[in-house]
mmCIF file of C-alpha atoms in Angstrom:
data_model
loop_
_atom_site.group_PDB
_atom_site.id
_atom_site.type_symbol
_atom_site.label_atom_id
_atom_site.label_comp_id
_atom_site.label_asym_id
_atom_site.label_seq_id
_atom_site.Cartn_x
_atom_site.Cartn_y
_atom_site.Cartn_z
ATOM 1 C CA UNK A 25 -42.051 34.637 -5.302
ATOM 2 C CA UNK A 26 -39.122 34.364 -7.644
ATOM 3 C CA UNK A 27 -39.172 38.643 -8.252
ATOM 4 C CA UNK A 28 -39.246 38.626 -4.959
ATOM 5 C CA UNK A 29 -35.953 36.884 -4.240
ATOM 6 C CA UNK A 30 -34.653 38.862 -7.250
ATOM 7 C CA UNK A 31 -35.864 41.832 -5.658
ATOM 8 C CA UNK A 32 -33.814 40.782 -2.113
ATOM 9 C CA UNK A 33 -30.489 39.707 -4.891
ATOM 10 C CA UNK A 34 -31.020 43.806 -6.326
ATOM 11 C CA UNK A 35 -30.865 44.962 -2.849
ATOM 12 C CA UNK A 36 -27.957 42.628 -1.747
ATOM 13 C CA UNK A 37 -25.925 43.155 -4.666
ATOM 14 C CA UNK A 38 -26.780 45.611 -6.782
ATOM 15 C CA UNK A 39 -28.695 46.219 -10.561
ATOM 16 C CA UNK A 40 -27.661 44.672 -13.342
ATOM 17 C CA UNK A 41 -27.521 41.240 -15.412
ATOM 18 C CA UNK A 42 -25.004 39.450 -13.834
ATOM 19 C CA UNK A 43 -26.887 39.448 -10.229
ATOM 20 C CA UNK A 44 -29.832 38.663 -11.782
ATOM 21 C CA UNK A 45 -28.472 35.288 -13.289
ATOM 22 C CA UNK A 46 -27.150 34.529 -10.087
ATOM 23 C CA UNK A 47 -30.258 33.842 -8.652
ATOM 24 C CA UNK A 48 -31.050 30.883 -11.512
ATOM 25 C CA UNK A 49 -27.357 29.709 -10.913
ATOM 26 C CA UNK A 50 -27.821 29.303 -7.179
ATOM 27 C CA UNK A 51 -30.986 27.688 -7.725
ATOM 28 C CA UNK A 52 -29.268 25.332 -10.147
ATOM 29 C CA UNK A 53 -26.622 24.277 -7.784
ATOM 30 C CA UNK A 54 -29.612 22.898 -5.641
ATOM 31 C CA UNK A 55 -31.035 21.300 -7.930
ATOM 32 C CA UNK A 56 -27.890 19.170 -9.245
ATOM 33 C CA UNK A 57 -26.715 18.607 -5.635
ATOM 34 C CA UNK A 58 -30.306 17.556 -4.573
ATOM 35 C CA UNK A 59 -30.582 15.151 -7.560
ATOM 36 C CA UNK A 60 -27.114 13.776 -6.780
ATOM 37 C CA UNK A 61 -28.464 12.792 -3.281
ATOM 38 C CA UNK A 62 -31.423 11.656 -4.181
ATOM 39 C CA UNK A 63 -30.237 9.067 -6.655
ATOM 40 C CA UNK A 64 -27.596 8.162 -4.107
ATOM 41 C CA UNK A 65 -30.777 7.421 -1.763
ATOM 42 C CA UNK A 66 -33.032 5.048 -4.892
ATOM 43 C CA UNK A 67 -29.825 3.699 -6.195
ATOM 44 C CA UNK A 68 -26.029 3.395 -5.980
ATOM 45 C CA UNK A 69 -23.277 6.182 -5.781
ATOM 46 C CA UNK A 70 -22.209 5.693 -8.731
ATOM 47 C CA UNK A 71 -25.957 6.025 -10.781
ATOM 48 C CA UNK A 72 -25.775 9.309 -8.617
ATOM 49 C CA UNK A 73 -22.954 10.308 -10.008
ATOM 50 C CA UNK A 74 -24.049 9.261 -13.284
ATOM 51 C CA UNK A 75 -27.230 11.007 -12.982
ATOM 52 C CA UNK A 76 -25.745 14.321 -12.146
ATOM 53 C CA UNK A 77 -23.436 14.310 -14.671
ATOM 54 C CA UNK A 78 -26.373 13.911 -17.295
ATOM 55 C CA UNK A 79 -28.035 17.064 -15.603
ATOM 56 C CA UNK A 80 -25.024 18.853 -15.686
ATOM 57 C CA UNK A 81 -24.044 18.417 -19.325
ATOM 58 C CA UNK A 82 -27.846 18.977 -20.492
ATOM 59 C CA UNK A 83 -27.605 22.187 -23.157
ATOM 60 C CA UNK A 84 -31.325 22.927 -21.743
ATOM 61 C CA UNK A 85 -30.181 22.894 -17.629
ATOM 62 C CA UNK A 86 -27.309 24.960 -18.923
ATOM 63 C CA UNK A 87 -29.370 27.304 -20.442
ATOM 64 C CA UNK A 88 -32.285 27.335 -17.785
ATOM 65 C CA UNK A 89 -29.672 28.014 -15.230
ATOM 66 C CA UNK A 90 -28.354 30.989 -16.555
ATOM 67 C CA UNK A 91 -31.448 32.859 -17.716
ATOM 68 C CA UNK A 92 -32.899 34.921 -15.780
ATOM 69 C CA UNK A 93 -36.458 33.109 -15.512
ATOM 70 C CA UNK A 94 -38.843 31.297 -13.074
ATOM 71 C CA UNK A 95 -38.468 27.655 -14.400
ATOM 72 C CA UNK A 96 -35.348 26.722 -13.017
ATOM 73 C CA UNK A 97 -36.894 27.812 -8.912
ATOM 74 C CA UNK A 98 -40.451 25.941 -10.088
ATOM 75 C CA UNK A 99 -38.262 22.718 -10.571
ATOM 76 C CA UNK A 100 -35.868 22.972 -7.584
ATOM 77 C CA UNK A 101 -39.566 23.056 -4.979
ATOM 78 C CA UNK A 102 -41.027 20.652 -7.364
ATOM 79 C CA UNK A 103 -38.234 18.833 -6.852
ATOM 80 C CA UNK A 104 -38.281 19.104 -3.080
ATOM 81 C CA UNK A 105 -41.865 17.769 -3.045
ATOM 82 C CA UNK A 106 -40.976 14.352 -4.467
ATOM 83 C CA UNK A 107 -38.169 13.917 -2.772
ATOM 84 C CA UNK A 108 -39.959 14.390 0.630
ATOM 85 C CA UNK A 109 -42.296 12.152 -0.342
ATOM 86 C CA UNK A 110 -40.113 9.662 -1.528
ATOM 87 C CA UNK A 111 -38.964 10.096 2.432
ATOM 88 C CA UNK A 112 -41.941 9.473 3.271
ATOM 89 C CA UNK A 113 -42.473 6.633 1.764
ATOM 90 C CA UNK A 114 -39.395 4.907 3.270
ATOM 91 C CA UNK A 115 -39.842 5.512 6.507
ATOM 92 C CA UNK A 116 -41.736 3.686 8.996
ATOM 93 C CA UNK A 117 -45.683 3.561 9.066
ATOM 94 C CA UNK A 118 -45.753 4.464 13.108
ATOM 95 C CA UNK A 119 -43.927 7.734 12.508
ATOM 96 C CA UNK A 120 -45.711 11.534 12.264
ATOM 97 C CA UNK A 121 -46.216 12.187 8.362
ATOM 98 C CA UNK A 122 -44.964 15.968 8.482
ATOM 99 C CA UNK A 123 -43.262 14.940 5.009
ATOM 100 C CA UNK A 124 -46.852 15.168 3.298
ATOM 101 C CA UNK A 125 -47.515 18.925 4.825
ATOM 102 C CA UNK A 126 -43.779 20.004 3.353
ATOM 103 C CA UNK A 127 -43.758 18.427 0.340
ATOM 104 C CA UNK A 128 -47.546 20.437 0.177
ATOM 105 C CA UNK A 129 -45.759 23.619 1.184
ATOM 106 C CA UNK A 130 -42.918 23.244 -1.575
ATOM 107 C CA UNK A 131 -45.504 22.609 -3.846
ATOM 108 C CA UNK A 132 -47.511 25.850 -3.002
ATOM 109 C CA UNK A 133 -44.170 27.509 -3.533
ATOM 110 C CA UNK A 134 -43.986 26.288 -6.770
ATOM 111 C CA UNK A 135 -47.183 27.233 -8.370
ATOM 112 C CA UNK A 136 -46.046 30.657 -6.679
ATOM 113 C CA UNK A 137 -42.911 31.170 -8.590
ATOM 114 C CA UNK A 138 -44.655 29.778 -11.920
ATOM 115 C CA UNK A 139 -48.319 28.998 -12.669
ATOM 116 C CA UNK A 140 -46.813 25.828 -14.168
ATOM 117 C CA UNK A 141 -46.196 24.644 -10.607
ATOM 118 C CA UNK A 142 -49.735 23.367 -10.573
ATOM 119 C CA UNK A 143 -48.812 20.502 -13.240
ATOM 120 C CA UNK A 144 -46.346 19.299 -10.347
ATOM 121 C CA UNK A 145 -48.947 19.718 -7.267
ATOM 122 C CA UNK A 146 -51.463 17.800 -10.032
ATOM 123 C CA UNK A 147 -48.701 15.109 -10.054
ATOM 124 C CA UNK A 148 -47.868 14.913 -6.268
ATOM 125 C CA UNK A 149 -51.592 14.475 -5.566
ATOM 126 C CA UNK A 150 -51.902 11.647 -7.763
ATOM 127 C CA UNK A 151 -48.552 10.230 -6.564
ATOM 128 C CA UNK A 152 -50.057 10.558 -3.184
ATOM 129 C CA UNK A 153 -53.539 9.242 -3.854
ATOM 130 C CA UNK A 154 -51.645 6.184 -6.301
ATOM 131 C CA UNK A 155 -49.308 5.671 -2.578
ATOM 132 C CA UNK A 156 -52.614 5.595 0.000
ATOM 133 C CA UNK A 157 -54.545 3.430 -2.820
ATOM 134 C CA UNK A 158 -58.045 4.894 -0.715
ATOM 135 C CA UNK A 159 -59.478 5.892 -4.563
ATOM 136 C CA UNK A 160 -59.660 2.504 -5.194
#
């Protein structure tokens, strides 16, 4: 999945280092503007603002966002699977549960990019399992 993308990057923009990083770099900005919202949505503004500040001056996200390796795209859909189910846990019991099938989907795109996307499907089951409490 993530060679892929590269692969579309190579065609967009040509061969060489620089449009290679910018696939990690996009994939970063995501990532801090998705944890930015999300914290705004558990706490206040100003934890999310925190928060993204403490992502943004992390030597290991700085690094991780501008090499050119599958990590950084295996967080940003792991990412995107706990967030949607963190949706889904706040909205109302009556309503569809489509949040569970995308959160799935992002998941499966993780373990695509990286093999160490299965660690966070491993984790969303057992958040999900923990949230339904039916292995009680």
């Amino acid at each position: 999945m993530y060679f892929f993308v590269l692969g579309i990057f190579f065609k967009l923009f040509g061969l060489g280092i620089t449009q290679a990083r910018l696939v990690s770099v996009i994939v970063g900005l995501f990532l801090i503007s998705c944890v930015y919202f999300t914290t705004k949505e558990i706490a206040t503004k100003k934890a999310a603002i925190l928060a993204t500040l403490f992502l943004v001056v992390n030597p290991l996200f700085i690094l991780s966002a501008r090499m050119v390796r599958q990590e950084m795209m295996t967080i940003v859909f792991g990412f995107f699977a706990f967030m949607l189910l963190m949706y889904e846990t706040k909205k109302n019991k009556n309503e569809s549960s489509w949040y569970f099938i995308v959160a799935g989907i992002f998941s499966a795109l993780a373990i695509l990019v990286h093999l160490n996307g299965l660690l966070i499907a491993v984790a969303l089951i057992c958040v999900i399992l923990t949230l339904s409490r039916s292995w009680k």
